[in-house]
XYZ file of C-alpha atoms in Angstrom:
346
model
C 0.039 0.041 -0.020
C 1.390 3.405 -0.949
C 1.678 6.168 1.658
C -1.067 8.909 1.498
C -0.129 12.184 -0.045
C 0.975 14.720 2.576
C -0.850 18.021 2.542
C 0.270 21.508 3.533
C -0.137 25.154 2.960
C 2.239 27.682 1.329
C 1.977 31.451 1.830
C 3.348 34.521 0.067
C 2.084 36.704 2.872
C 0.238 38.931 0.444
C -0.868 42.465 1.283
C -4.646 42.094 1.910
C -7.609 44.366 1.332
C -10.561 42.958 3.255
C -13.217 42.133 0.556
C -16.021 43.017 2.835
C -14.956 46.479 4.127
C -12.236 47.389 1.531
C -9.940 48.091 4.542
C -6.281 47.527 3.742
C -4.843 45.255 6.462
C -1.554 46.749 7.781
C 1.623 44.726 7.961
C 1.514 44.271 11.723
C -1.985 42.922 11.545
C -1.108 40.755 8.467
C 1.702 38.990 10.393
C -0.595 38.496 13.249
C -3.070 36.776 11.020
C -0.259 34.715 9.328
C 0.943 33.286 12.655
C -2.682 32.446 13.511
C -3.004 30.684 10.216
C 0.154 28.596 10.785
C -0.880 27.719 14.391
C -4.241 26.480 13.030
C -2.498 24.390 10.394
C -0.459 22.701 13.126
C -3.563 22.020 15.349
C -5.603 20.484 12.512
C -2.647 18.097 11.605
C -1.411 19.439 8.299
C 2.008 18.091 7.325
C 3.824 21.436 6.464
C 3.566 25.192 6.093
C 5.764 27.099 3.568
C 6.735 30.769 3.246
C 7.758 32.146 -0.085
C 10.252 34.853 -0.696
C 9.541 38.096 -2.680
C 10.986 41.653 -2.580
C 7.951 43.416 -3.788
C 5.500 45.820 -2.388
C 2.473 43.548 -2.522
C 4.155 40.748 -0.424
C 5.518 40.779 3.205
C 7.714 37.620 2.810
C 11.138 39.223 2.087
C 12.724 37.504 5.197
C 11.232 33.951 5.377
C 13.721 32.718 8.116
C 12.492 35.322 10.534
C 8.770 34.305 9.864
C 9.614 30.616 10.150
C 11.468 31.129 13.430
C 8.355 32.892 14.893
C 6.191 30.049 13.637
C 8.546 27.489 15.114
C 8.041 28.989 18.554
C 4.247 28.663 18.312
C 3.838 25.179 16.680
C 4.443 21.601 17.875
C 4.422 19.118 14.984
C 4.014 20.867 11.571
C 7.070 20.943 9.406
C 8.254 24.407 8.393
C 9.701 25.143 5.033
C 10.738 27.820 2.585
C 8.716 28.097 -0.653
C 11.202 28.862 -2.138
C 14.459 30.466 -0.845
C 15.881 32.349 -3.801
C 19.249 30.833 -3.509
C 20.716 32.672 -6.624
C 20.514 35.887 -4.631
C 21.688 34.572 -1.236
C 24.779 33.581 0.514
C 24.596 29.758 1.047
C 26.523 30.007 4.298
C 24.019 32.345 5.748
C 21.071 30.419 4.318
C 22.408 27.281 6.104
C 23.004 29.062 9.330
C 19.479 30.616 9.355
C 17.703 27.361 8.653
C 19.908 25.294 10.899
C 18.918 27.779 13.695
C 15.151 27.430 12.834
C 15.662 23.608 12.914
C 17.087 23.865 16.466
C 14.226 26.080 17.595
C 11.621 23.721 16.012
C 13.477 20.630 17.221
C 14.042 19.157 13.777
C 10.938 20.394 11.714
C 12.563 22.215 8.875
C 12.690 21.628 5.143
C 14.592 23.951 2.864
C 13.349 24.368 -0.570
C 15.811 26.352 -2.945
C 15.166 27.671 -6.228
C 15.743 30.657 -8.677
C 12.384 32.352 -8.093
C 9.735 33.409 -10.686
C 10.425 37.208 -10.227
C 13.617 39.049 -10.971
C 13.671 41.827 -8.373
C 16.169 40.184 -6.021
C 19.005 40.541 -8.706
C 19.231 44.317 -8.817
C 18.404 44.603 -5.086
C 21.463 42.527 -4.190
C 23.744 43.790 -6.918
C 23.677 40.663 -9.122
C 23.553 40.184 -12.833
C 20.457 38.568 -14.298
C 22.761 37.126 -17.019
C 24.288 34.989 -14.242
C 20.981 33.631 -13.241
C 21.740 29.886 -13.925
C 25.359 29.948 -13.003
C 24.652 31.578 -9.630
C 22.141 28.901 -8.689
C 24.264 26.014 -9.748
C 27.365 27.220 -7.910
C 25.510 28.237 -4.837
C 23.535 24.923 -4.557
C 26.877 23.069 -4.845
C 28.251 25.128 -1.815
C 25.026 24.611 0.150
C 25.190 20.945 -0.278
C 28.783 20.797 0.832
C 27.963 22.710 3.969
C 25.051 20.365 4.681
C 27.319 17.395 4.379
C 30.139 18.439 6.601
C 30.748 21.142 9.330
C 34.111 21.967 7.748
C 34.168 23.147 4.217
C 36.677 23.704 1.571
C 35.228 25.132 -1.647
C 35.833 27.595 -4.500
C 33.722 29.146 -7.066
C 33.338 32.216 -9.430
C 30.594 34.234 -7.582
C 31.778 34.051 -3.863
C 35.034 33.952 -1.998
C 36.568 30.602 -1.391
C 36.471 28.659 1.754
C 39.448 26.745 3.171
C 38.819 24.278 5.979
C 36.160 26.645 7.179
C 33.807 25.513 10.112
C 30.149 26.484 9.510
C 27.834 26.463 12.626
C 25.417 25.914 14.024
C 24.483 22.463 12.867
C 20.839 21.530 12.643
C 18.877 19.285 15.029
C 18.367 16.849 11.989
C 21.481 14.995 10.916
C 21.190 17.010 7.662
C 18.785 19.663 6.481
C 16.387 18.122 3.962
C 17.106 20.283 0.870
C 14.547 20.166 -1.984
C 14.983 21.810 -5.403
C 12.195 24.043 -6.542
C 11.546 23.940 -10.256
C 9.034 25.354 -12.851
C 9.017 23.802 -16.298
C 12.639 23.641 -17.403
C 13.717 20.106 -18.409
C 17.484 20.976 -17.371
C 16.247 21.749 -13.834
C 14.389 18.363 -13.505
C 17.444 16.482 -14.855
C 19.844 18.285 -12.508
C 17.861 17.618 -9.383
C 17.715 13.793 -10.447
C 21.417 13.687 -11.004
C 22.038 15.186 -7.535
C 19.455 12.773 -6.017
C 17.637 15.664 -4.366
C 13.831 15.706 -3.864
C 11.840 17.836 -6.312
C 9.256 20.519 -5.467
C 7.378 21.507 -8.746
C 5.539 24.884 -8.907
C 2.424 24.393 -11.140
C 0.762 27.658 -11.404
C -1.345 26.995 -14.558
C -2.208 24.425 -17.267
C -2.751 20.806 -16.471
C -0.470 18.847 -13.934
C -0.407 15.691 -16.104
C 1.535 17.752 -18.719
C 4.518 17.511 -16.137
C 4.528 13.704 -16.268
C 7.343 13.499 -18.933
C 9.469 15.912 -16.857
C 8.862 13.902 -13.698
C 9.856 10.828 -15.602
C 13.069 12.683 -16.834
C 13.886 13.436 -13.202
C 13.409 9.906 -12.089
C 15.436 8.427 -14.950
C 18.238 10.985 -14.328
C 18.370 9.986 -10.680
C 18.303 6.280 -11.474
C 21.120 6.824 -14.014
C 23.196 8.541 -11.390
C 22.701 5.595 -9.011
C 20.298 7.186 -6.475
C 17.790 4.897 -4.825
C 14.130 5.407 -5.737
C 13.230 6.521 -2.192
C 15.567 9.471 -2.579
C 13.797 10.797 -5.705
C 10.651 12.272 -3.958
C 8.284 14.667 -5.687
C 6.116 17.431 -4.199
C 3.889 20.029 -5.785
C 3.221 23.713 -5.082
C -0.188 24.752 -6.540
C -2.884 27.290 -6.012
C -5.771 25.866 -3.789
C -8.493 26.947 -1.696
C -11.333 25.213 0.203
C -14.971 26.105 1.017
C -18.108 24.394 2.153
C -19.056 23.981 -1.517
C -17.447 24.696 -4.812
C -19.190 28.064 -5.452
C -18.175 29.428 -2.031
C -14.517 28.394 -2.571
C -14.515 29.788 -6.087
C -16.207 33.107 -5.270
C -13.790 33.699 -2.241
C -10.572 32.936 -4.134
C -11.123 34.215 -7.699
C -11.136 37.977 -7.051
C -7.693 38.052 -5.513
C -6.259 35.504 -8.024
C -7.613 37.747 -10.882
C -6.031 40.901 -9.222
C -2.574 39.198 -8.859
C -2.373 37.979 -12.403
C -3.846 41.059 -13.968
C -0.780 42.800 -12.477
C 1.625 40.096 -13.546
C 0.166 40.278 -17.100
C 0.614 44.075 -17.150
C 4.234 43.693 -16.036
C 5.089 41.059 -18.589
C 3.075 42.075 -21.558
C 0.656 39.107 -21.401
C -3.096 38.860 -21.643
C -5.121 39.612 -18.477
C -6.748 36.487 -16.889
C -10.348 35.586 -17.407
C -12.978 33.874 -15.252
C -13.212 31.277 -17.989
C -9.515 30.398 -17.725
C -9.813 30.215 -13.969
C -12.886 27.909 -14.154
C -10.982 25.600 -16.548
C -7.986 25.388 -14.233
C -10.167 24.493 -11.265
C -11.806 21.840 -13.335
C -10.970 18.101 -13.056
C -7.730 18.351 -15.112
C -6.658 21.756 -14.257
C -3.879 22.998 -11.902
C -5.990 24.609 -9.228
C -7.339 22.736 -6.185
C -10.272 24.879 -5.500
C -13.531 23.528 -4.274
C -15.185 21.587 -1.522
C -13.274 18.954 0.471
C -14.337 16.005 -1.725
C -13.505 17.793 -4.973
C -10.058 18.764 -3.717
C -9.314 15.233 -2.277
C -10.320 13.595 -5.560
C -8.011 15.932 -7.411
C -5.081 15.153 -5.093
C -5.433 11.546 -5.688
C -5.863 11.900 -9.490
C -2.876 14.217 -9.876
C -0.657 11.951 -7.736
C -1.590 9.005 -10.018
C -0.972 11.055 -13.258
C 2.575 11.887 -11.969
C 3.540 8.397 -10.927
C 3.013 9.169 -7.271
C 3.814 12.390 -5.318
C 4.812 12.632 -1.736
C 3.334 15.928 -0.886
C 1.120 18.739 -2.196
C 1.183 22.291 -0.620
C -1.625 24.670 -1.662
C -0.847 28.339 -2.028
C -3.976 29.913 -0.572
C -3.187 33.524 0.083
C -4.137 36.331 -2.188
C -4.739 40.155 -1.850
C -8.606 39.997 -1.530
C -9.128 37.085 0.783
C -10.874 37.481 4.125
C -8.760 36.126 7.136
C -11.809 34.146 8.380
C -12.244 32.396 4.936
C -8.548 31.482 4.860
C -8.689 29.995 8.450
C -11.831 28.051 7.387
C -9.942 26.838 4.239
C -7.014 25.593 6.318
C -9.287 23.819 8.770
C -11.141 22.039 5.919
C -7.818 20.884 4.392
C -6.717 19.438 7.646
C -9.887 17.952 9.135
C -11.705 16.838 6.011
C -9.362 16.508 2.945
C -6.509 14.822 4.837
C -8.748 11.888 6.056
C -10.350 11.513 2.524
C -6.834 11.336 0.968
C -5.612 8.829 3.473
C -8.682 6.543 2.628
C -7.565 6.703 -0.997
């Protein structure tokens, strides 16, 4: 019997306008709400809670380790993760130290998901060239993995000063930090994760999840070719999702903020603004969104896992800029108390 899919929540800590009153929620109150959301996810038995990283005015998640440390002190069993750490724009030594510290505070409940990010604002902010996008990530991931393997590191590269028998502390509570690679749709990224034998977190923000099956197969074949055992080649998904008592309530609560987010992205990138028709297609049986009542979402979890040859975990990105705090709490509760048991039954 296969293990049930593990369920969790991801947040970009969006700046929120209350949809009922049009009141803009200030950052202090927004963080208060966020910690309440994470504490609830812990109480209802969800597997993990992830915090993204952005450096934009519409999000408050520029310092994920600080947020996760606060969450670690308020929770008991839920795993805490980045979603994702933009490693290309960070110092791997500092990333390791920060997440090892959170791991100690949480008594071994941290997962580190590293990637290159879907926005580019971190590059000019930290004085980096976007032309070095891929080289920065490859080099910094190499250093991060070496630090994770041993407390004393000798390493050299092109984008950071070399280290010679350099101790790196503190060490985490876990023997090693679980390091996942966050990817979008680039085949090279899937193959690289497989060759390194690292677990894979796939961000699916549109289209149909089953379209990723060939890339997941590429990841597993690359890992097998490199000699990694099948149990090391784990797959997780990061997708939009939201729960309500029925499909209409979930859709009507989530769509306005999603539409606002992607209208802005389309304006920045020169694309077409999103439509309700497109949203409804993506929350349909084969689409990428896990939006609906508990049975609808549970059915999709099982279906998508089967389409991709078995996934270990699915984290739903629930937050958006026009979502009432009470609705988000209710969605988290439904995911933990109703969807998780349905998924466990199969």
